Coordinates of C-alpha atoms (C1' of nucleotides) in Angstrom, one line a residue:
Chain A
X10 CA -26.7 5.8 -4.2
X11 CA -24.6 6.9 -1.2
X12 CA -27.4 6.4 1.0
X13 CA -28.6 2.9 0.3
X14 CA -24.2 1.7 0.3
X15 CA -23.7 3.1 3.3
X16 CA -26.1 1.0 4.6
X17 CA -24.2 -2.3 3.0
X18 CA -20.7 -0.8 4.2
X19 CA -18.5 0.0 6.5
X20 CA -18.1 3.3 7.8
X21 CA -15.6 2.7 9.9
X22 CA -13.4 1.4 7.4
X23 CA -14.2 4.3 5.0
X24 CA -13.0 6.5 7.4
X25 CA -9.8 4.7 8.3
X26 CA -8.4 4.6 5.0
X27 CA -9.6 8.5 4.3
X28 CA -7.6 8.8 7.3
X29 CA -4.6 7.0 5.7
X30 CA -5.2 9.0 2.5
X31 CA -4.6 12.1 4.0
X32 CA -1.4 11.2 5.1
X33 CA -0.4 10.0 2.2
X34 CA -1.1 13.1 0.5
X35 CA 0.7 15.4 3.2
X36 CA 4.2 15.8 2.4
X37 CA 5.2 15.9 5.9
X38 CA 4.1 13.9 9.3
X39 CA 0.8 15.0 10.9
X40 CA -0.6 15.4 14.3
X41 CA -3.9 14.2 15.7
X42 CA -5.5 17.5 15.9
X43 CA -4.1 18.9 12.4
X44 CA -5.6 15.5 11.0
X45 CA -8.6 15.5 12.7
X46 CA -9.4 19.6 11.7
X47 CA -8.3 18.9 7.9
X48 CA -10.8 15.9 7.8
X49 CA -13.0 17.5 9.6
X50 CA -13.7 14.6 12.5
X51 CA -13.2 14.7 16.2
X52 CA -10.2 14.3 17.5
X53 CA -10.6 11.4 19.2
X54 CA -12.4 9.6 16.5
X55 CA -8.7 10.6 14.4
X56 CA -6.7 9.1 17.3
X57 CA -9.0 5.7 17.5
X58 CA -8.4 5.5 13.7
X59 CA -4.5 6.1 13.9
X60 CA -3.9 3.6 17.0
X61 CA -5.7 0.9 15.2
X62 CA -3.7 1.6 12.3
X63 CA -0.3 1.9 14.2
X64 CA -0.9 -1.1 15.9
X65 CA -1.6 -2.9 12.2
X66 CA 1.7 -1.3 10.9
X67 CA 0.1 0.8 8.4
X68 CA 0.7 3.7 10.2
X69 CA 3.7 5.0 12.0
X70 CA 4.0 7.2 14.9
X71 CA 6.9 8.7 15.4
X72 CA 6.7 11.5 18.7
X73 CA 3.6 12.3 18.6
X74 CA 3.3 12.6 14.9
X75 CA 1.7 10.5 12.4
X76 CA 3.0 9.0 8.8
X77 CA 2.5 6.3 6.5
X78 CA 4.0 2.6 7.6
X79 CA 5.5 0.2 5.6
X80 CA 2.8 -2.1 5.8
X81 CA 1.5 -0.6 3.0
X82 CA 4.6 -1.0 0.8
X83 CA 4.0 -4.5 1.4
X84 CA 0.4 -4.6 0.5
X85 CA 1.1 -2.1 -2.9
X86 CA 4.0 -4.6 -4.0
X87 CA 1.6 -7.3 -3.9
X88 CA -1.4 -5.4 -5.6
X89 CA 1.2 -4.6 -8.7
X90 CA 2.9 -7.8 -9.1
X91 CA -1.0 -9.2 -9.1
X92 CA -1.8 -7.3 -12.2
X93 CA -1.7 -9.5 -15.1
X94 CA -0.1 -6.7 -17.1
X95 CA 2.5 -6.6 -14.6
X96 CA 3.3 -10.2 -15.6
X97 CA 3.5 -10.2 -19.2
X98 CA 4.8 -6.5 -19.9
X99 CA 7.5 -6.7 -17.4
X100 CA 10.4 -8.5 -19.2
X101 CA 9.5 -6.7 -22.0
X102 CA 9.4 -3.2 -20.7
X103 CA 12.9 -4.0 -19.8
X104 CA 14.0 -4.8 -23.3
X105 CA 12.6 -1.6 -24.4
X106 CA 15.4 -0.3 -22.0
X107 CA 17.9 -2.1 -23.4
X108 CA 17.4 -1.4 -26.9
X109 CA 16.5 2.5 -26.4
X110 CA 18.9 3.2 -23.6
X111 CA 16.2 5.0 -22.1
X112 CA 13.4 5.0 -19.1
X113 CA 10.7 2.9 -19.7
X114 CA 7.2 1.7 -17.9
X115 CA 4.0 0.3 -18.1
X116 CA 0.9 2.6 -16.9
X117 CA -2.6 1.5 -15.7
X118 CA -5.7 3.5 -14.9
X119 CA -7.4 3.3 -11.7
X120 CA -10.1 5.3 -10.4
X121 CA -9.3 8.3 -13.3
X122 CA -5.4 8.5 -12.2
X123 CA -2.7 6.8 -13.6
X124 CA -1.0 3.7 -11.5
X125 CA 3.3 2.7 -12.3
X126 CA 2.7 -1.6 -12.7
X127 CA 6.4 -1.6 -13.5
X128 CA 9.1 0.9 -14.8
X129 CA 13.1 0.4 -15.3
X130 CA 15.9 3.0 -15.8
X131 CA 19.3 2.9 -17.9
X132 CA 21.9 1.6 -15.5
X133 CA 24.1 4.2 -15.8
X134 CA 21.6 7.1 -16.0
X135 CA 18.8 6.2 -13.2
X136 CA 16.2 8.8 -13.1
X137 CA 13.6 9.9 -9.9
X138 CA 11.8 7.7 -8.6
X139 CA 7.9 8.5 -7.6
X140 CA 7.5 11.7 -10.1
X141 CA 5.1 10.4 -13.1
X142 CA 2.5 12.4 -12.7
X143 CA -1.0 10.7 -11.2
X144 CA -3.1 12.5 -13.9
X145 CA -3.6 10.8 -17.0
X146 CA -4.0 13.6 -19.0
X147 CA -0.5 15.2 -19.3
X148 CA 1.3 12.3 -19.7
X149 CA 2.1 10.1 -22.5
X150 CA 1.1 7.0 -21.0
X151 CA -2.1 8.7 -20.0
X152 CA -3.2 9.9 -23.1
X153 CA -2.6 6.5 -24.6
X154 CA -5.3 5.2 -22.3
X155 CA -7.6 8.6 -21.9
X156 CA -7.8 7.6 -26.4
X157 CA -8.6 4.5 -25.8
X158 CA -11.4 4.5 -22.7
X159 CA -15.4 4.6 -23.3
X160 CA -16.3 8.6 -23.7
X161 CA -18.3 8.5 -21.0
X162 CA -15.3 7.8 -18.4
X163 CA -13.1 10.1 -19.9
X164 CA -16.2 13.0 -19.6
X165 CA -15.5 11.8 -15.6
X166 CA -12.2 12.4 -15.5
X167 CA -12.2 15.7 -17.6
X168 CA -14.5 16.9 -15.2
X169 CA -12.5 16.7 -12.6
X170 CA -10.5 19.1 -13.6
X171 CA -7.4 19.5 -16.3
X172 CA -4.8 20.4 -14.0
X173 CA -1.8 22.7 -15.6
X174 CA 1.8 21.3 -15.1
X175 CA 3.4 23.3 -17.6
X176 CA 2.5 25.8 -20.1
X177 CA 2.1 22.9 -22.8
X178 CA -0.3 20.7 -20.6
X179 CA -3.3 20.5 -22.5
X180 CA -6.1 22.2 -19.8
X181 CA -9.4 22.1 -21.9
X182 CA -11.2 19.7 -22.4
X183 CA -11.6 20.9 -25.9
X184 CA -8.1 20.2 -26.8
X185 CA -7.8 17.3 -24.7
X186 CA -10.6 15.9 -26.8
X187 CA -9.3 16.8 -30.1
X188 CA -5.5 15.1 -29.2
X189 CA -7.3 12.1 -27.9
X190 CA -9.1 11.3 -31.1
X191 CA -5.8 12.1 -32.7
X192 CA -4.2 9.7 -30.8
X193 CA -6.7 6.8 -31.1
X194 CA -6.6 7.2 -34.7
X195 CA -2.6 7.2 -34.9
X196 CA -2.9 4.6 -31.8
X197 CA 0.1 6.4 -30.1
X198 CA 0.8 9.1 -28.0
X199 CA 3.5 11.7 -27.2
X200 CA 4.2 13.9 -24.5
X201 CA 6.1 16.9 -25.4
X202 CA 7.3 19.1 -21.9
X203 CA 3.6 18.6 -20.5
X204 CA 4.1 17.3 -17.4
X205 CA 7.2 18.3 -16.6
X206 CA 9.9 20.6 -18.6
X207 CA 12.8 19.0 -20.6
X208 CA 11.0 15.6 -20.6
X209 CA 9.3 13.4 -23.5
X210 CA 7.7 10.4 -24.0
X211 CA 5.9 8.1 -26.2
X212 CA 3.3 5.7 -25.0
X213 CA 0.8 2.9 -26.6
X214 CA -2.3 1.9 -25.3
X215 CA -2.2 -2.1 -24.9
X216 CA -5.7 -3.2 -25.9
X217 CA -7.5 -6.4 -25.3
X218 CA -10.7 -7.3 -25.8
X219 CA -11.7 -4.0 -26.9
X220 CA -10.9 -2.8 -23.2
X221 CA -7.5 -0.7 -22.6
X222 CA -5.6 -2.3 -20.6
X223 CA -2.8 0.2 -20.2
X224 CA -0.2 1.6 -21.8
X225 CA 3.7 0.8 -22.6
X226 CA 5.7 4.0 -22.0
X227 CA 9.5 4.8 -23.6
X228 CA 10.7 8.8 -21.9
X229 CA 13.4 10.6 -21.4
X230 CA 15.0 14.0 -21.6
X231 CA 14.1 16.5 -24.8
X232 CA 17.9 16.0 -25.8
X233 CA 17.5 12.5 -25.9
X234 CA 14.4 12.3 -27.9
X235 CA 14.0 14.9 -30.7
X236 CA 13.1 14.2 -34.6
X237 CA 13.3 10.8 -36.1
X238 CA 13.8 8.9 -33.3
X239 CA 11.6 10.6 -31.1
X240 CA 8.8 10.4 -34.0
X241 CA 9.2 7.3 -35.7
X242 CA 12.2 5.0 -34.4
X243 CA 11.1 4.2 -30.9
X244 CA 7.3 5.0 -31.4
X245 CA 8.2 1.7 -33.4
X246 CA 9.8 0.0 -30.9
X247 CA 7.2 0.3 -29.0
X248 CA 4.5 -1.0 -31.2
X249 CA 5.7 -3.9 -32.1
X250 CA 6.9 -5.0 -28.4
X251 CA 3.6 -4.2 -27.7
X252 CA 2.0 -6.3 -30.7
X253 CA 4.6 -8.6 -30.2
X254 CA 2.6 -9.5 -26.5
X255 CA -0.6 -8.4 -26.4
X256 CA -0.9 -11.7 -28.7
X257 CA 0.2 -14.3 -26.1
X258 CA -1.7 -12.6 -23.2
Chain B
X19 CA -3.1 -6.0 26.3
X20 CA -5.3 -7.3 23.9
X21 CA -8.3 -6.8 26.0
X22 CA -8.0 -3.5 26.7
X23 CA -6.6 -2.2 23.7
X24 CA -9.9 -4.1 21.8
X25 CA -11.1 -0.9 23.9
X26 CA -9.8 2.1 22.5
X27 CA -9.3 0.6 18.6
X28 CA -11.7 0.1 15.7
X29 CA -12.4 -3.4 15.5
X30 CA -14.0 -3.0 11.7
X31 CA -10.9 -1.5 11.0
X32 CA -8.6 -4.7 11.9
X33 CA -11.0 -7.2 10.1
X34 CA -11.3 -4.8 7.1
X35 CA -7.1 -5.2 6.5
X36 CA -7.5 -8.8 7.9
X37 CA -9.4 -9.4 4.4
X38 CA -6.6 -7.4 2.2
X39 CA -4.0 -9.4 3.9
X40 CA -5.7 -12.4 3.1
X41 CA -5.8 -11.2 -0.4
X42 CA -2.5 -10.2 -0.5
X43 CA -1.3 -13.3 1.2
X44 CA -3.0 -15.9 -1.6
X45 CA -2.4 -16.0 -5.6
X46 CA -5.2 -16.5 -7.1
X47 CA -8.7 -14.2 -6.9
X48 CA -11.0 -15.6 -4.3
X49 CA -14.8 -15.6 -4.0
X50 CA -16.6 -14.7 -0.5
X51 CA -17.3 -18.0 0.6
X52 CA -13.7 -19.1 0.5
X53 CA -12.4 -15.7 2.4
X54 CA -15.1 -16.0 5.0
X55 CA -14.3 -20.2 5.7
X56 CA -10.3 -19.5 5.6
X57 CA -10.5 -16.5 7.8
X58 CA -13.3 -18.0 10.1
X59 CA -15.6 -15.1 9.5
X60 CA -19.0 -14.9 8.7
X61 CA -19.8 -14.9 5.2
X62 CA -21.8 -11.8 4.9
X63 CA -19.3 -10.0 7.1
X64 CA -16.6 -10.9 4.5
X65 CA -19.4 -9.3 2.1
X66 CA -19.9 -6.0 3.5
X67 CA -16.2 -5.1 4.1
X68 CA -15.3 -6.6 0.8
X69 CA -18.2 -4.4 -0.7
X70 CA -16.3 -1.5 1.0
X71 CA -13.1 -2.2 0.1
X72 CA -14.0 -2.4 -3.1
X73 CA -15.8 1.2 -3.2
X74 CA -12.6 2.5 -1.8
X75 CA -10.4 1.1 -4.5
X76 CA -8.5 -1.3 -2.8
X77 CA -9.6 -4.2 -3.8
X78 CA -10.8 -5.4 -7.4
X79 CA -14.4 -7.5 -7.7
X80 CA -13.6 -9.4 -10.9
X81 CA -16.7 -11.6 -12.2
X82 CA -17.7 -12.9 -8.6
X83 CA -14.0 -13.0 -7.7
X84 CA -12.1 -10.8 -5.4
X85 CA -8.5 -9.5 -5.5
X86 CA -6.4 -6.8 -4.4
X87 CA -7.3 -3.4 -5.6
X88 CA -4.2 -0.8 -6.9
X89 CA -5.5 2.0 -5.2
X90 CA -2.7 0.1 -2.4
X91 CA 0.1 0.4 -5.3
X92 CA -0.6 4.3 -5.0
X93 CA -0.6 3.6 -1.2
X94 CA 2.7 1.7 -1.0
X95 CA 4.7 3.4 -3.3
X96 CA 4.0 6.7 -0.8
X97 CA 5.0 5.0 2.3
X98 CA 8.3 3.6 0.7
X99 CA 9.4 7.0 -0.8
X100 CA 8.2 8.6 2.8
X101 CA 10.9 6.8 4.4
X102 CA 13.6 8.7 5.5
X103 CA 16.1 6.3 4.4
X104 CA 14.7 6.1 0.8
X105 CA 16.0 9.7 -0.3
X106 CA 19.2 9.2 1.4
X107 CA 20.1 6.2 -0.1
X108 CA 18.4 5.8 -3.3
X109 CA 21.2 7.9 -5.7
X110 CA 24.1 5.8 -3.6
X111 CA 22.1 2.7 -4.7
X112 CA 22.1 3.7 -7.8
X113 CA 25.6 4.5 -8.0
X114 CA 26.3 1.2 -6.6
X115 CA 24.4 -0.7 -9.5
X116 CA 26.8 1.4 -11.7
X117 CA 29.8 0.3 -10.1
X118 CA 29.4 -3.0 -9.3
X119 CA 27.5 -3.9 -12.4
X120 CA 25.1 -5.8 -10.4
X121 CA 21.6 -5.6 -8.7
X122 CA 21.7 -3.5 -5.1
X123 CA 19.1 -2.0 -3.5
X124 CA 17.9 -1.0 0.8
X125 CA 15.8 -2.6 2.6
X126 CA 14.1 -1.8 6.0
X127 CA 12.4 -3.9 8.8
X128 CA 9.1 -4.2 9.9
X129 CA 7.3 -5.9 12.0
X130 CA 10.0 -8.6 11.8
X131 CA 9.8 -9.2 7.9
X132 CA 12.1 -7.6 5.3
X133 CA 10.4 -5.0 3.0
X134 CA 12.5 -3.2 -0.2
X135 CA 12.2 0.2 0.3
X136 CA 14.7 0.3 -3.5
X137 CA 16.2 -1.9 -5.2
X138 CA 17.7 -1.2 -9.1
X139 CA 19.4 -3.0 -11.7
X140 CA 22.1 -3.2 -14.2
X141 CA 20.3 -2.4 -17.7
X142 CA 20.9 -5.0 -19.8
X143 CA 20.4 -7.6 -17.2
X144 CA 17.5 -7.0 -15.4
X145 CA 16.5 -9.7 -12.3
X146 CA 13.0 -10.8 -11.1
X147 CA 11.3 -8.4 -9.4
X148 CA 9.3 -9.3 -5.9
X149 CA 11.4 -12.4 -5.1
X150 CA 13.3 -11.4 -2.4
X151 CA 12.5 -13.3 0.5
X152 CA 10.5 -10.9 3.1
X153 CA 12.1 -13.3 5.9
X154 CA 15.0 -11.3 7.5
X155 CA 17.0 -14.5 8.6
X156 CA 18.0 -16.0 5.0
X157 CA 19.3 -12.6 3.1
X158 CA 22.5 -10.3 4.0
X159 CA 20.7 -7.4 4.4
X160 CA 18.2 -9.1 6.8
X161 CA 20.7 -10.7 8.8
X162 CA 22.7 -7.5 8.6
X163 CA 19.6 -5.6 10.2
X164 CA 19.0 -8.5 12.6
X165 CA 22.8 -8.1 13.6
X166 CA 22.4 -4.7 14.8
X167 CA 18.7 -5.0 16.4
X168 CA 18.3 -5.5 20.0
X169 CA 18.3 -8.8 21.5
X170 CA 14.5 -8.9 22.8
X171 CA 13.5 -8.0 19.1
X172 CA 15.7 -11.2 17.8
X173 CA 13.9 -12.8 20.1
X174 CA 10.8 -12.3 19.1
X175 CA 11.6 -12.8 15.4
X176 CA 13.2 -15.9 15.9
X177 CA 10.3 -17.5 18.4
X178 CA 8.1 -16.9 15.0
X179 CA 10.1 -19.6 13.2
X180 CA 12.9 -19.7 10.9
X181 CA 11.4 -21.0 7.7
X182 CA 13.5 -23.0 5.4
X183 CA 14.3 -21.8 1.8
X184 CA 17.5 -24.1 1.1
X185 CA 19.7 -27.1 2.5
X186 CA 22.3 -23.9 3.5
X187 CA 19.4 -21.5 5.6
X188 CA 20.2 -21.2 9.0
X189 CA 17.2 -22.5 10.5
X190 CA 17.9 -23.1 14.0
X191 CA 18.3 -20.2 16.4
X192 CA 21.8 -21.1 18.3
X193 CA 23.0 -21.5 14.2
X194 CA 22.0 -17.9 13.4
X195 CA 22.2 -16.5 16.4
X196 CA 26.1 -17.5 16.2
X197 CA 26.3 -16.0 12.6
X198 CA 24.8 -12.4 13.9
X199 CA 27.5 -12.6 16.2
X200 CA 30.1 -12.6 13.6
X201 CA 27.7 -10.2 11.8
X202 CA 27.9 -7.5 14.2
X203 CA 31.9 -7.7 14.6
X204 CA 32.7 -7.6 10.9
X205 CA 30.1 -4.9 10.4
X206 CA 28.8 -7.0 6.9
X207 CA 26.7 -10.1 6.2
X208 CA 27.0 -12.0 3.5
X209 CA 24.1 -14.6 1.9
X210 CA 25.8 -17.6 0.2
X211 CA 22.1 -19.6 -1.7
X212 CA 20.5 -19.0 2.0
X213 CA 17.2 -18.1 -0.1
X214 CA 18.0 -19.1 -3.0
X215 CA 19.8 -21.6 -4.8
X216 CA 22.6 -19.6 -6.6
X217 CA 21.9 -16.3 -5.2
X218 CA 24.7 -14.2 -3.4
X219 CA 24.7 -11.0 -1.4
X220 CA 26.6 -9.1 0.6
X221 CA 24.7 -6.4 2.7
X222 CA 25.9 -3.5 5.1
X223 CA 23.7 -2.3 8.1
X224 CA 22.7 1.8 8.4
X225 CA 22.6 2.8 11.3
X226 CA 22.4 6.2 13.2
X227 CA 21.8 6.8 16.6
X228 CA 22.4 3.2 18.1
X229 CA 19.7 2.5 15.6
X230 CA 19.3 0.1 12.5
X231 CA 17.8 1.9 10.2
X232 CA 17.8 -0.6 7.5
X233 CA 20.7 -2.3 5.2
X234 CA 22.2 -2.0 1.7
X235 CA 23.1 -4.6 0.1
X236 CA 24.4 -5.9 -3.3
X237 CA 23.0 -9.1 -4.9
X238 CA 23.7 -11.9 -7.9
X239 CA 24.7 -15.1 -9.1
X240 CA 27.3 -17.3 -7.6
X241 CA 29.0 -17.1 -11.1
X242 CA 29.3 -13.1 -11.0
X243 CA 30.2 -13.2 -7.0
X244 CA 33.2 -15.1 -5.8
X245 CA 36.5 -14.9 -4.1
X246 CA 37.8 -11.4 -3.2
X247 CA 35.2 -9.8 -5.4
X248 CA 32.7 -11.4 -3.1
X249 CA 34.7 -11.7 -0.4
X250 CA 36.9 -7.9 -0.1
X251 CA 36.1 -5.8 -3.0
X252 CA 31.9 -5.4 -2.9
X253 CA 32.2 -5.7 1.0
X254 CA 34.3 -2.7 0.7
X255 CA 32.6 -0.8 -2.3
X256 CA 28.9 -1.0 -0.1
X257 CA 30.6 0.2 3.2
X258 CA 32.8 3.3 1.7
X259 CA 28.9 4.0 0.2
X260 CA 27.1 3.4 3.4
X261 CA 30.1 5.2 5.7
X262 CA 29.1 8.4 3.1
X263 CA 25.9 8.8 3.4
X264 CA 25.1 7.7 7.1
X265 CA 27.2 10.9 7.5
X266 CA 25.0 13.4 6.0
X267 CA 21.5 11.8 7.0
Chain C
dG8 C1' -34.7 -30.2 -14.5
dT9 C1' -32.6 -30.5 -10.2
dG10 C1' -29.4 -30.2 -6.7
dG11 C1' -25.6 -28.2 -4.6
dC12 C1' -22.9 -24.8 -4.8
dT13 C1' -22.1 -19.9 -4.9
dG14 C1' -22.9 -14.6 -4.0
dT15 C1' -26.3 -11.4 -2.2
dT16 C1' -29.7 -9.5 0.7
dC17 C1' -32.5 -9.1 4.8
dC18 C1' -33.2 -8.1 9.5
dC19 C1' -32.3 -7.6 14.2
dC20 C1' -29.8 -7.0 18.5
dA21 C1' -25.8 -6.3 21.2
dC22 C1' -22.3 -3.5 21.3
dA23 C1' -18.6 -0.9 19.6
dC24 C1' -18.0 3.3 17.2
dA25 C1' -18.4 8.2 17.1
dT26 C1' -18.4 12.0 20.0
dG27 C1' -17.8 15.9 23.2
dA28 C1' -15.8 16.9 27.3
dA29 C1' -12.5 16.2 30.8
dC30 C1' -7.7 15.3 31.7
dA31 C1' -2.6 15.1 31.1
dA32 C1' 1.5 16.2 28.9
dC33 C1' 4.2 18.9 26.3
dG34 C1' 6.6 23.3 24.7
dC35 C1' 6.7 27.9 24.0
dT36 C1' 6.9 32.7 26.0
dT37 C1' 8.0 35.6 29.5
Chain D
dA14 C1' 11.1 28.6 36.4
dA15 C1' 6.4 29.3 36.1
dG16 C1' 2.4 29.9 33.5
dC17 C1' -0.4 29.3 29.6
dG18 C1' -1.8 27.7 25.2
dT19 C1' -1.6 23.9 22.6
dT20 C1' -1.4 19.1 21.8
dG21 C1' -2.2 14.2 22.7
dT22 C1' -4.7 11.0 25.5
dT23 C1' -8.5 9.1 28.2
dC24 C1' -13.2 8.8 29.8
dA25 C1' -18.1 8.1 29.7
dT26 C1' -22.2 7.8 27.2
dG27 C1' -26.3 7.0 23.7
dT28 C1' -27.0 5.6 19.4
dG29 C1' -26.0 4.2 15.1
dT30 C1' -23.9 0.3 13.0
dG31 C1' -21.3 -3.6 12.4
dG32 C1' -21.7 -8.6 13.1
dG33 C1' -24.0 -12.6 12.4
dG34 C1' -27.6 -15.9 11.3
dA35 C1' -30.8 -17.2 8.0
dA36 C1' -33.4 -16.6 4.0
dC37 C1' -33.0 -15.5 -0.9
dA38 C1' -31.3 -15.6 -5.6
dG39 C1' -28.2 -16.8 -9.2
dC40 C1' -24.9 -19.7 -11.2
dC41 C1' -23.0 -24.1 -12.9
dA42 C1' -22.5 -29.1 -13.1
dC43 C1' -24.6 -33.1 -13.8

DNA sequence: GTGGCTGTTCCCCACACATGAACAACGCTT
DNA sequence: AAGCGTTGTTCATGTGTGGGGAACAGCCAC
């Protein structure tokens, strides 16, 4: 398959946006050379790549080091606000705010990780920004969706490995699979510490057309979220915003 | 320049991002043909990076239609929180939201448009997301950054036209060029409807170094900003905030 | 059915990308 | 301050590949 695509492609642009992958995944700003040696290209193939990126804005060089640019902040507001989801769940992800007081998003999948369309905080308690995890399944949001995606894409993703977060994440696939059906028979999902210590969240899958669209999230801290309305007050909330529009999409 | 830079950068690279800029740039989904004729491409060109792109993630084949692709959401939301800016100032934005009861947020230039690197809002009345303006010369915080950048860069920014929102933009350069004068004094900008009927904003420049690093501003309806809350109290809320944390960048 | 659109594929050649090596610039150690 | 290792940048080259035209196929309207 690789071999007949490559030949319908192009490789140079493959390798400039592998390029900008890696920097998005490093923490902090990169040299040529320490680019080039972790991607395993020449050096100056890295630096060709980088100029032209620099010189697009999607790249920034500051010294003689490489990050990310702002271009792409650009582009990536665009691609969310495009999402159709993005359009009909945003007002009422923020209602869900209102009424719970707490943190709430919508989730899609992409390419086996899981993709913030929208999310909202409490005024007066914001949380942090750019945590969620990417994987889909040790969150909330992600399980929702993981329940509700053909078997043979979730075998994909499992096989890519079950990351551990915490010591509640669920690891193997096993016990993925069994919460998953769990979930899809319940058609709600809740996250109890896995992703991160101290926080919750429930989730539900919005469906259409028999194809998961995403999933509407409600989280916040353990204290916030414990017994009934951690199990049954807000998981209700939720379904019925989420009834309420997956109707008039 | 061009010339000999066409030397030492990837060519497949620039039309690859030409495409997702065109994407990003129009609403609706568009088929090959349509790319290809608007960007004065060949059409099979347009095919084999739009086949790539797609492969990559970044942009979505719907039916026979093509759109932008999250794999740029993952992307963009990287490059804003890289920002040095972003950690600095998100909690004070935050706070600010608190305080003032109304929307704030910071925003940074790039290549001579506006992009929100944060922006929050009051809970129970949350605003429309991905309408600000990405023209610097009709919002405070734009202004505010144009204020404070040097004169060769105005230059530039203003030769690329001064597009009109509303009846009260300043559209000609010896109008705004006035107004960044007066900007740069007071050390604030305010936005009276200059992109948007009804829309207020007062906005305070960052800078460090001689350097604009970006602006914070506060935003809402005429209604909620007027007189001395407009005119003394926010000004003075956003500065004490901006004085506090340029400090301890 | 038919015609005029699309999207997709094919194929070929110029040429621009990938590449290693040479060069220059930095910064650390002494 | 000088030297040396490291880094970024440039150069030169052949070859793979991206660009582009044109042919093919698939859709939809009429």
């Amino acid at each position: 398959m690789s071999d007949s695509d490559h030949q319908r492609t192009v490789n140079a642009t493959r390798t400039s946006f592998t390029v900008v992958e890696a920097l998005a995944e490093r923490e902090d700003r990169v040299g040529v050379t320490q680019l080039a040696s972790t991607l395993d290209i020449p050096k100056s193939t890295a630096y060709k790549h980088l100029t032209t990126l620099c010189e697009l804005g999607y790249v920034h060089k500051e010294g003689r080091k490489y990050e990310l640019g702002l271009g792409l902040a650009d582009l990536g507001e665009s691609a969310r606000t495009r999402d159709p989801l993005y359009g009909t769940a945003k007002s009422h992800v923020d209602r869900l705010v209102s009424v719970t007081d707490q943190p709430a998003g919508v989730v899609v999948e992409r390419r086996g990780n899981a993709v913030d369309l929208y999310r909202a905080w409490p005024t007066n308690r914001p949380a942090a920004h750019g945590t969620n995890s990417r994987y889909l399944h040790c969150s909330a949001p992600g399980k929702a969706i993981l329940a509700e995606l053909p078997d043979d894409r979730v075998a994909e993703i499992i096989d890519r490995g079950l990351p551990t977060k915490t010591d509640r994440t669920l690891s193997t696939p096993s016990a993925l699979r069994e919460k998953l059906d769990r979930i899809a028979e319940r058609g709600i999902a809740f996250e109890r510490g896995e992703q991160r210590e101290g926080r919750r969240a429930v989730a539900v899958p919005v469906v259409r057309n028999e194809r998961v669209m995403g999933a509407v999230y409600v989280a916040g801290s353990t204290d916030r979220m414990k017994s009934k309305r951690f199990e049954e007050d807000i998981p209700g909330i939720i379904i019925s915003t989420v009834n309420r529009f997956t109707s008039d999409i």
